Amino acid sequence: MRGEHPKTTPLENTRRSAAEEQSMAVAEASREQEWKSKSLIASLFMGDFDMGLAFPFPLQSSNDKAIGDAISREVDAWARQHIDGAEIDRVGKIPEHVYAGLQKLGLFAIKIPKEYGGLGLSQTNYMRLLAVIGKYCTSTAVLLSAHQSIGLPQPLKLFGTPEQKKKYLPRIAQGEITAFALTEKDVGSDPANVQTHAELSRDGQFWILNGEKLWCTNGVIADLYVVMARTPDRMENGQATKQITAFIVEGRWKGVEVLHRCEFMGLKGIENGLIRFNEVKVPIDNVIGEVGHGLKLALATLNDGRLSIPALSAAATLELAGFCNLWGKSRVQWGRPVGSHEPGMQKLAYLNSVAYAMESLSSYTAQLSDAGSVDIRMEAAAAKLWATEEFWKALDAGIQLRGGRGYETDRSLEQRGETSLPLERWMRDTRVNRILEGSTEIMHLFLAREAMDPHFKKAGALLSRASSQEKLQALLRCAAFYPFWYVKLWLGSLVAFFRPYSGFEPELARQLRWIDRQSKKLARTLFHQMLKYRAAMEYKQLLLGRLVDTGIELAVMALVASRVQGEVSAGREANLPRALYWLKSRRLFVKQLFHSIHENDDKLCKDLATRILKDSPGLSIPAKPDLHPLPRVFGKDLTQTV
């Protein structure tokens, strides 16, 4: 798919407002335009089910696993003794001795190369360590994740100059804590509205930074920030184009102020706040990457950054399933264990199979990341979207199975002598996972845009402000591709009935043939809907969500089949029943998704919501409070506590 066409041309939409056009232009300019490798999920949306991208299932190398095993044992032993998640949740602070212990173990520099003083571990082992810490306290895991997944270390590794790496990576390895600052009061998923701005000083040596950033995790204690700010527009074809640039900002610089520490439903221990930058002088050498490429940097960083949440979700789901297995047998009601009643059986089957599926997806994406040469934008986004949605369902099922004990806090259960798992705290801590680092709704749109990219590359010029020559070239491309591709989708569905999938157990091979046929159906359905709605497709967000969910489900099914076949071939069949249940149950779900594409209540939903909004006066805007800077405590002060 790489280099197939020089330019992606999304459909022109005359229904867009000027603000929508600006937002779309910024989003399009920030996309990775080329694909550096074939993607399992992207291919499914074109009807190309390439099992070679998933089988044999990629496993962590024995050497890397041994390294991870050793440090995971060390970290687990320390965390068991020193991290009290319930107390952190009650008090609302991570104790200083925890910061110091994390630093002593090198956990603020897990992926920083050894030459800069870091541990130099793989993405897989990084995710494993986050899962170990998350077992004891989600707030502490988020501290580490925000610092390393989207904080300064990852952007520096990907885009930093040698001088920037030499200056900052050793400082981070020695205990300076970092934060990522993008969100603002009126800027959530739409970065085109960024108001924080930077202007060059008269002598050209500094950028003068002004603005406020909201919900900046680690921002209250950060020594270093990655700040996204608007820089002067560039002119392109006579039109001004917004530019957003990434800056390294030091927390101790004059004008960097913490105005408020935010409090949340969960994650009580995180140092998340409202940060103000007031006439901050940022040296020109502190631009990360190029001026105007800040959002490109952010999206590339998030490819790896988003993998933390699936790892934490998978580990928690495995623990949840294991605990519920014990509870399902021990708790007796109406003369039988609750796990022996059909509703209990259904929950146990779901919890155990979804845990296996989630771990499969998380492990697969980690291995893709460690490979380095693989384009993981869709896999990472899909893993984040799917894992957060399924974990929420799994947690709800676990709480329901536990009954009143699922609603009671772990501290209260222990005080009255009962075995506990902090389900109530997990629910509060993890609800935000469906919102941060790309909400479920935004992930649907992101994945839909990438899924349609091959079509935009071929046909986009026909429905945009392209030149006559570009339109002619697009017409020729479409004529050369679509008739053969479309026929191949129908013929491929027939061929898939007989594809042997040698090397797989008969039942697994049967499931793979079904996935193959459904991928062709998915590609046809997407194509049909694009022809039907054309430019208006971008407003059919519920439809796009169903199509995206279908593609993700097929990919996860393929990964489950691949992984379990590898285990069976090695003589380990314990997970085969979990895999077979998952494949069967998700077949039913995929059928529902396909059905809902054509049979739904979307129009009634839109009509009702439009009427409601028409009658709604909207929220009154409260007066802005006069906030004053809070006293600062920096990460380096906490991590160096003896």
Short mmCIF file of N, CA and C in Angstrom, two decimals, residues 238-384:
data_model
loop_
_atom_site.label_atom_id
_atom_site.label_comp_id
_atom_site.label_asym_id
_atom_site.label_seq_id
_atom_site.Cartn_x
_atom_site.Cartn_y
_atom_site.Cartn_z
N GLY A 238 -2.34 30.77 -1.28
CA GLY A 238 -3.03 32.01 -0.99
C GLY A 238 -3.93 31.97 0.22
N GLN A 239 -3.94 30.84 0.96
CA GLN A 239 -4.79 30.71 2.14
C GLN A 239 -3.93 30.47 3.37
N ALA A 240 -4.37 31.02 4.50
CA ALA A 240 -3.66 30.83 5.75
C ALA A 240 -3.99 29.44 6.32
N THR A 241 -2.95 28.71 6.68
CA THR A 241 -3.12 27.38 7.26
C THR A 241 -2.58 27.40 8.68
N LYS A 242 -3.40 26.93 9.63
CA LYS A 242 -2.98 26.91 11.03
C LYS A 242 -1.78 25.99 11.22
N GLN A 243 -0.89 26.41 12.12
CA GLN A 243 0.26 25.58 12.47
C GLN A 243 0.28 25.36 13.97
N ILE A 244 0.54 24.13 14.36
CA ILE A 244 0.70 23.79 15.77
C ILE A 244 2.07 23.16 15.94
N THR A 245 2.80 23.63 16.92
CA THR A 245 4.20 23.24 17.11
C THR A 245 4.39 22.67 18.51
N ALA A 246 5.29 21.70 18.64
CA ALA A 246 5.60 21.08 19.92
C ALA A 246 6.86 21.70 20.52
N PHE A 247 6.75 22.09 21.79
CA PHE A 247 7.88 22.72 22.49
C PHE A 247 8.24 21.93 23.75
N ILE A 248 9.53 21.93 24.08
CA ILE A 248 9.99 21.45 25.38
C ILE A 248 10.03 22.64 26.31
N VAL A 249 9.27 22.57 27.41
CA VAL A 249 9.20 23.67 28.37
C VAL A 249 9.60 23.13 29.74
N GLU A 250 10.48 23.84 30.41
CA GLU A 250 10.93 23.42 31.73
C GLU A 250 10.04 24.03 32.81
N GLY A 251 9.66 23.21 33.76
CA GLY A 251 8.71 23.62 34.78
C GLY A 251 9.21 24.73 35.68
N ARG A 252 10.50 24.88 35.83
CA ARG A 252 11.06 25.89 36.73
C ARG A 252 11.26 27.24 36.03
N TRP A 253 10.96 27.31 34.75
CA TRP A 253 11.13 28.58 34.05
C TRP A 253 10.12 29.60 34.55
N LYS A 254 10.50 30.85 34.49
CA LYS A 254 9.62 31.95 34.87
C LYS A 254 8.38 31.95 33.97
N GLY A 255 7.22 32.07 34.59
CA GLY A 255 5.97 32.14 33.84
C GLY A 255 5.23 30.82 33.73
N VAL A 256 5.83 29.72 34.18
CA VAL A 256 5.12 28.43 34.19
C VAL A 256 4.42 28.30 35.54
N GLU A 257 3.09 28.26 35.53
CA GLU A 257 2.32 28.32 36.76
C GLU A 257 1.27 27.22 36.82
N VAL A 258 1.13 26.63 37.99
CA VAL A 258 0.05 25.67 38.25
C VAL A 258 -1.08 26.43 38.94
N LEU A 259 -2.24 26.47 38.29
CA LEU A 259 -3.37 27.23 38.82
C LEU A 259 -4.34 26.39 39.63
N HIS A 260 -4.39 25.07 39.34
CA HIS A 260 -5.42 24.25 39.99
C HIS A 260 -5.04 22.79 39.85
N ARG A 261 -5.21 22.03 40.93
CA ARG A 261 -5.06 20.57 40.87
C ARG A 261 -6.45 19.97 40.75
N CYS A 262 -6.70 19.27 39.65
CA CYS A 262 -8.04 18.73 39.37
C CYS A 262 -8.32 17.50 40.23
N GLU A 263 -9.58 17.32 40.58
CA GLU A 263 -10.04 16.15 41.32
C GLU A 263 -11.05 15.39 40.46
N PHE A 264 -10.98 14.06 40.51
CA PHE A 264 -11.78 13.25 39.60
C PHE A 264 -12.56 12.16 40.34
N MET A 265 -13.44 11.52 39.58
CA MET A 265 -14.20 10.38 40.08
C MET A 265 -13.26 9.29 40.61
N GLY A 266 -12.22 9.04 39.89
CA GLY A 266 -11.22 8.05 40.26
C GLY A 266 -9.84 8.61 40.05
N LEU A 267 -8.84 7.73 40.01
CA LEU A 267 -7.44 8.16 39.84
C LEU A 267 -7.12 9.29 40.80
N LYS A 268 -7.45 9.09 42.06
CA LYS A 268 -7.34 10.14 43.07
C LYS A 268 -5.90 10.60 43.28
N GLY A 269 -4.94 9.74 42.97
CA GLY A 269 -3.55 10.08 43.27
C GLY A 269 -2.81 10.83 42.18
N ILE A 270 -3.42 11.00 41.00
CA ILE A 270 -2.67 11.63 39.91
C ILE A 270 -2.56 13.14 40.12
N GLU A 271 -1.45 13.69 39.66
CA GLU A 271 -1.19 15.13 39.77
C GLU A 271 -1.57 15.80 38.45
N ASN A 272 -2.86 15.96 38.28
CA ASN A 272 -3.42 16.49 37.04
C ASN A 272 -3.93 17.90 37.30
N GLY A 273 -3.61 18.84 36.41
CA GLY A 273 -4.00 20.19 36.73
C GLY A 273 -4.18 21.13 35.56
N LEU A 274 -4.49 22.37 35.92
CA LEU A 274 -4.62 23.49 34.99
C LEU A 274 -3.30 24.26 35.04
N ILE A 275 -2.63 24.36 33.91
CA ILE A 275 -1.29 24.96 33.84
C ILE A 275 -1.36 26.22 32.99
N ARG A 276 -0.74 27.29 33.48
CA ARG A 276 -0.70 28.54 32.71
C ARG A 276 0.74 28.85 32.30
N PHE A 277 0.88 29.25 31.06
CA PHE A 277 2.17 29.70 30.53
C PHE A 277 2.04 31.19 30.25
N ASN A 278 2.76 31.98 31.01
CA ASN A 278 2.63 33.43 30.98
C ASN A 278 3.95 34.07 30.54
N GLU A 279 4.01 34.45 29.25
CA GLU A 279 5.21 35.08 28.70
C GLU A 279 6.46 34.21 28.94
N VAL A 280 6.32 32.92 28.74
CA VAL A 280 7.43 31.99 28.95
C VAL A 280 8.38 32.06 27.75
N LYS A 281 9.66 32.27 28.02
CA LYS A 281 10.66 32.34 26.97
C LYS A 281 11.22 30.94 26.70
N VAL A 282 10.90 30.39 25.53
CA VAL A 282 11.33 29.05 25.15
C VAL A 282 12.41 29.18 24.08
N PRO A 283 13.62 28.68 24.34
CA PRO A 283 14.68 28.77 23.33
C PRO A 283 14.25 28.11 22.02
N ILE A 284 14.69 28.66 20.91
CA ILE A 284 14.29 28.11 19.61
C ILE A 284 14.77 26.67 19.45
N ASP A 285 15.82 26.28 20.18
CA ASP A 285 16.32 24.91 20.10
C ASP A 285 15.39 23.92 20.80
N ASN A 286 14.36 24.42 21.48
CA ASN A 286 13.46 23.53 22.20
C ASN A 286 12.21 23.17 21.41
N VAL A 287 12.19 23.46 20.13
CA VAL A 287 11.14 22.94 19.25
C VAL A 287 11.44 21.47 18.98
N ILE A 288 10.43 20.63 19.16
CA ILE A 288 10.60 19.20 18.85
C ILE A 288 10.13 18.98 17.42
N GLY A 289 10.98 18.37 16.60
CA GLY A 289 10.65 18.19 15.19
C GLY A 289 10.70 19.53 14.48
N GLU A 290 9.74 19.75 13.60
CA GLU A 290 9.71 20.99 12.83
C GLU A 290 8.58 21.89 13.28
N VAL A 291 8.75 23.18 13.05
CA VAL A 291 7.69 24.13 13.32
C VAL A 291 6.46 23.76 12.48
N GLY A 292 5.30 23.71 13.12
CA GLY A 292 4.07 23.37 12.41
C GLY A 292 3.76 21.89 12.34
N HIS A 293 4.66 21.05 12.88
CA HIS A 293 4.46 19.60 12.81
C HIS A 293 4.09 19.00 14.16
N GLY A 294 3.56 19.82 15.07
CA GLY A 294 3.27 19.34 16.41
C GLY A 294 2.23 18.23 16.46
N LEU A 295 1.18 18.36 15.67
CA LEU A 295 0.15 17.33 15.71
C LEU A 295 0.60 16.04 15.05
N LYS A 296 1.42 16.16 14.02
CA LYS A 296 2.01 14.94 13.44
C LYS A 296 2.80 14.20 14.50
N LEU A 297 3.58 14.97 15.26
CA LEU A 297 4.37 14.38 16.34
C LEU A 297 3.46 13.72 17.37
N ALA A 298 2.38 14.42 17.74
CA ALA A 298 1.47 13.88 18.75
C ALA A 298 0.84 12.56 18.29
N LEU A 299 0.39 12.52 17.05
CA LEU A 299 -0.25 11.31 16.54
C LEU A 299 0.74 10.15 16.45
N ALA A 300 1.96 10.44 16.00
CA ALA A 300 2.97 9.38 15.91
C ALA A 300 3.33 8.87 17.30
N THR A 301 3.43 9.79 18.26
CA THR A 301 3.72 9.40 19.64
C THR A 301 2.62 8.51 20.20
N LEU A 302 1.38 8.85 19.88
CA LEU A 302 0.24 8.10 20.40
C LEU A 302 0.15 6.69 19.84
N ASN A 303 0.79 6.43 18.70
CA ASN A 303 0.77 5.06 18.18
C ASN A 303 1.28 4.09 19.23
N ASP A 304 2.39 4.43 19.87
CA ASP A 304 2.90 3.59 20.96
C ASP A 304 2.23 3.94 22.28
N GLY A 305 1.94 5.23 22.46
CA GLY A 305 1.38 5.67 23.73
C GLY A 305 0.05 5.02 24.06
N ARG A 306 -0.76 4.77 23.03
CA ARG A 306 -2.09 4.19 23.27
C ARG A 306 -2.02 2.73 23.73
N LEU A 307 -0.86 2.09 23.59
CA LEU A 307 -0.77 0.68 23.91
C LEU A 307 -0.74 0.41 25.42
N SER A 308 -0.50 1.45 26.21
CA SER A 308 -0.46 1.26 27.66
C SER A 308 -1.82 0.85 28.20
N ILE A 309 -2.87 1.50 27.72
CA ILE A 309 -4.22 1.22 28.24
C ILE A 309 -4.66 -0.22 27.93
N PRO A 310 -4.48 -0.74 26.70
CA PRO A 310 -4.82 -2.14 26.47
C PRO A 310 -4.03 -3.10 27.35
N ALA A 311 -2.77 -2.78 27.62
CA ALA A 311 -1.96 -3.65 28.48
C ALA A 311 -2.52 -3.69 29.90
N LEU A 312 -2.83 -2.51 30.43
CA LEU A 312 -3.40 -2.44 31.78
C LEU A 312 -4.78 -3.11 31.82
N SER A 313 -5.56 -2.91 30.77
CA SER A 313 -6.91 -3.51 30.71
C SER A 313 -6.83 -5.02 30.65
N ALA A 314 -5.90 -5.54 29.83
CA ALA A 314 -5.77 -6.99 29.70
C ALA A 314 -5.34 -7.63 31.01
N ALA A 315 -4.36 -7.01 31.68
CA ALA A 315 -3.88 -7.57 32.94
C ALA A 315 -4.99 -7.56 33.99
N ALA A 316 -5.75 -6.48 34.06
CA ALA A 316 -6.84 -6.40 35.03
C ALA A 316 -7.95 -7.39 34.72
N THR A 317 -8.24 -7.58 33.43
CA THR A 317 -9.29 -8.52 33.05
C THR A 317 -8.89 -9.95 33.39
N LEU A 318 -7.63 -10.28 33.20
CA LEU A 318 -7.15 -11.62 33.58
C LEU A 318 -7.29 -11.83 35.09
N GLU A 319 -6.93 -10.80 35.87
CA GLU A 319 -7.07 -10.92 37.32
C GLU A 319 -8.54 -11.02 37.72
N LEU A 320 -9.37 -10.22 37.07
CA LEU A 320 -10.80 -10.24 37.34
C LEU A 320 -11.39 -11.62 37.04
N ALA A 321 -11.03 -12.17 35.88
CA ALA A 321 -11.56 -13.49 35.51
C ALA A 321 -11.13 -14.56 36.50
N GLY A 322 -9.86 -14.52 36.91
CA GLY A 322 -9.37 -15.51 37.87
C GLY A 322 -10.09 -15.42 39.20
N PHE A 323 -10.31 -14.21 39.67
CA PHE A 323 -11.03 -14.03 40.94
C PHE A 323 -12.47 -14.50 40.82
N CYS A 324 -13.13 -14.16 39.72
CA CYS A 324 -14.53 -14.55 39.53
C CYS A 324 -14.67 -16.06 39.39
N ASN A 325 -13.65 -16.72 38.85
CA ASN A 325 -13.68 -18.18 38.78
C ASN A 325 -13.75 -18.78 40.19
N LEU A 326 -12.96 -18.21 41.10
CA LEU A 326 -12.97 -18.69 42.48
C LEU A 326 -14.30 -18.37 43.16
N TRP A 327 -14.77 -17.15 42.96
CA TRP A 327 -16.03 -16.73 43.57
C TRP A 327 -17.21 -17.53 43.01
N GLY A 328 -17.18 -17.77 41.70
CA GLY A 328 -18.27 -18.50 41.07
C GLY A 328 -18.45 -19.90 41.61
N LYS A 329 -17.36 -20.47 42.12
CA LYS A 329 -17.44 -21.82 42.70
C LYS A 329 -17.72 -21.77 44.20
N SER A 330 -17.23 -20.73 44.87
CA SER A 330 -17.33 -20.67 46.34
C SER A 330 -18.68 -20.14 46.81
N ARG A 331 -19.24 -19.19 46.10
CA ARG A 331 -20.50 -18.57 46.53
C ARG A 331 -21.68 -19.46 46.13
N VAL A 332 -22.44 -19.90 47.11
CA VAL A 332 -23.56 -20.80 46.86
C VAL A 332 -24.88 -20.06 47.14
N GLN A 333 -25.78 -20.13 46.19
CA GLN A 333 -27.12 -19.58 46.33
C GLN A 333 -28.12 -20.57 45.72
N TRP A 334 -29.25 -20.74 46.39
CA TRP A 334 -30.27 -21.68 45.94
C TRP A 334 -29.70 -23.10 45.74
N GLY A 335 -28.78 -23.42 46.64
CA GLY A 335 -28.25 -24.78 46.66
C GLY A 335 -27.18 -25.08 45.63
N ARG A 336 -26.78 -24.09 44.87
CA ARG A 336 -25.75 -24.32 43.84
C ARG A 336 -24.80 -23.14 43.80
N PRO A 337 -23.53 -23.38 43.40
CA PRO A 337 -22.60 -22.26 43.22
C PRO A 337 -23.16 -21.28 42.19
N VAL A 338 -22.94 -19.97 42.39
CA VAL A 338 -23.50 -18.98 41.47
C VAL A 338 -22.95 -19.18 40.06
N GLY A 339 -21.76 -19.75 39.95
CA GLY A 339 -21.20 -20.01 38.63
C GLY A 339 -21.84 -21.18 37.92
N SER A 340 -22.68 -21.93 38.63
CA SER A 340 -23.37 -23.07 38.02
C SER A 340 -24.75 -22.72 37.52
N HIS A 341 -25.25 -21.56 37.88
CA HIS A 341 -26.49 -21.06 37.30
C HIS A 341 -26.18 -20.45 35.94
N GLU A 342 -27.10 -20.57 35.00
CA GLU A 342 -26.80 -20.13 33.64
C GLU A 342 -26.33 -18.68 33.52
N PRO A 343 -26.96 -17.72 34.23
CA PRO A 343 -26.44 -16.35 34.14
C PRO A 343 -24.99 -16.25 34.63
N GLY A 344 -24.67 -17.01 35.68
CA GLY A 344 -23.29 -17.03 36.17
C GLY A 344 -22.36 -17.69 35.17
N MET A 345 -22.83 -18.77 34.56
CA MET A 345 -22.02 -19.44 33.54
C MET A 345 -21.70 -18.50 32.38
N GLN A 346 -22.70 -17.75 31.97
CA GLN A 346 -22.50 -16.82 30.86
C GLN A 346 -21.44 -15.77 31.21
N LYS A 347 -21.49 -15.27 32.43
CA LYS A 347 -20.51 -14.27 32.85
C LYS A 347 -19.12 -14.87 32.92
N LEU A 348 -19.00 -16.07 33.46
CA LEU A 348 -17.68 -16.70 33.55
C LEU A 348 -17.11 -16.99 32.16
N ALA A 349 -17.96 -17.46 31.27
CA ALA A 349 -17.50 -17.74 29.91
C ALA A 349 -17.02 -16.46 29.23
N TYR A 350 -17.80 -15.39 29.39
CA TYR A 350 -17.41 -14.12 28.78
C TYR A 350 -16.11 -13.60 29.39
N LEU A 351 -16.02 -13.59 30.72
CA LEU A 351 -14.85 -13.01 31.37
C LEU A 351 -13.57 -13.76 31.00
N ASN A 352 -13.63 -15.06 30.97
CA ASN A 352 -12.43 -15.83 30.65
C ASN A 352 -12.05 -15.73 29.18
N SER A 353 -13.04 -15.69 28.32
CA SER A 353 -12.72 -15.60 26.89
C SER A 353 -12.30 -14.19 26.49
N VAL A 354 -12.92 -13.16 27.07
CA VAL A 354 -12.53 -11.79 26.72
C VAL A 354 -11.14 -11.49 27.27
N ALA A 355 -10.80 -12.06 28.42
CA ALA A 355 -9.46 -11.87 28.96
C ALA A 355 -8.42 -12.44 27.99
N TYR A 356 -8.70 -13.62 27.44
CA TYR A 356 -7.78 -14.23 26.49
C TYR A 356 -7.69 -13.40 25.21
N ALA A 357 -8.84 -12.93 24.73
CA ALA A 357 -8.85 -12.12 23.51
C ALA A 357 -8.13 -10.80 23.72
N MET A 358 -8.36 -10.16 24.87
CA MET A 358 -7.73 -8.87 25.13
C MET A 358 -6.22 -9.01 25.27
N GLU A 359 -5.79 -10.05 25.93
CA GLU A 359 -4.35 -10.29 26.06
C GLU A 359 -3.73 -10.58 24.69
N SER A 360 -4.47 -11.26 23.84
CA SER A 360 -3.97 -11.56 22.49
C SER A 360 -3.74 -10.27 21.70
N LEU A 361 -4.73 -9.37 21.74
CA LEU A 361 -4.61 -8.11 21.01
C LEU A 361 -3.50 -7.25 21.59
N SER A 362 -3.42 -7.16 22.91
CA SER A 362 -2.38 -6.34 23.54
C SER A 362 -0.98 -6.87 23.23
N SER A 363 -0.81 -8.19 23.32
CA SER A 363 0.50 -8.79 23.03
C SER A 363 0.89 -8.60 21.57
N TYR A 364 -0.09 -8.74 20.69
CA TYR A 364 0.17 -8.58 19.25
C TYR A 364 0.65 -7.17 18.94
N THR A 365 -0.04 -6.16 19.49
CA THR A 365 0.35 -4.79 19.19
C THR A 365 1.71 -4.46 19.81
N ALA A 366 2.00 -5.02 20.97
CA ALA A 366 3.31 -4.79 21.59
C ALA A 366 4.43 -5.33 20.71
N GLN A 367 4.21 -6.53 20.16
CA GLN A 367 5.23 -7.11 19.28
C GLN A 367 5.37 -6.32 17.99
N LEU A 368 4.27 -5.80 17.46
CA LEU A 368 4.36 -4.94 16.28
C LEU A 368 5.19 -3.70 16.58
N SER A 369 4.96 -3.12 17.76
CA SER A 369 5.72 -1.94 18.15
C SER A 369 7.19 -2.25 18.27
N ASP A 370 7.52 -3.37 18.89
CA ASP A 370 8.92 -3.73 19.06
C ASP A 370 9.61 -4.03 17.73
N ALA A 371 8.83 -4.46 16.74
CA ALA A 371 9.42 -4.73 15.42
C ALA A 371 9.97 -3.45 14.81
N GLY A 372 9.35 -2.31 15.12
CA GLY A 372 9.89 -1.02 14.69
C GLY A 372 9.56 -0.62 13.28
N SER A 373 9.49 -1.57 12.37
CA SER A 373 9.30 -1.24 10.95
C SER A 373 7.85 -1.39 10.50
N VAL A 374 6.94 -1.63 11.45
CA VAL A 374 5.55 -1.93 11.13
C VAL A 374 4.68 -0.71 11.40
N ASP A 375 3.76 -0.44 10.49
CA ASP A 375 2.81 0.65 10.67
C ASP A 375 1.69 0.18 11.59
N ILE A 376 1.62 0.74 12.79
CA ILE A 376 0.67 0.24 13.79
C ILE A 376 -0.44 1.24 14.10
N ARG A 377 -0.60 2.27 13.26
CA ARG A 377 -1.57 3.31 13.62
C ARG A 377 -2.97 2.74 13.84
N MET A 378 -3.42 1.82 12.95
CA MET A 378 -4.78 1.28 13.11
C MET A 378 -4.84 0.23 14.21
N GLU A 379 -3.80 -0.58 14.31
CA GLU A 379 -3.79 -1.60 15.36
C GLU A 379 -3.77 -0.96 16.74
N ALA A 380 -2.97 0.12 16.91
CA ALA A 380 -2.89 0.78 18.21
C ALA A 380 -4.21 1.45 18.57
N ALA A 381 -4.81 2.14 17.60
CA ALA A 381 -6.09 2.79 17.86
C ALA A 381 -7.18 1.77 18.14
N ALA A 382 -7.18 0.68 17.37
CA ALA A 382 -8.19 -0.37 17.58
C ALA A 382 -8.02 -1.03 18.95
N ALA A 383 -6.78 -1.26 19.35
CA ALA A 383 -6.53 -1.88 20.65
C ALA A 383 -7.02 -0.99 21.77
N LYS A 384 -6.76 0.31 21.67
CA LYS A 384 -7.21 1.25 22.69
C LYS A 384 -8.74 1.29 22.74
#
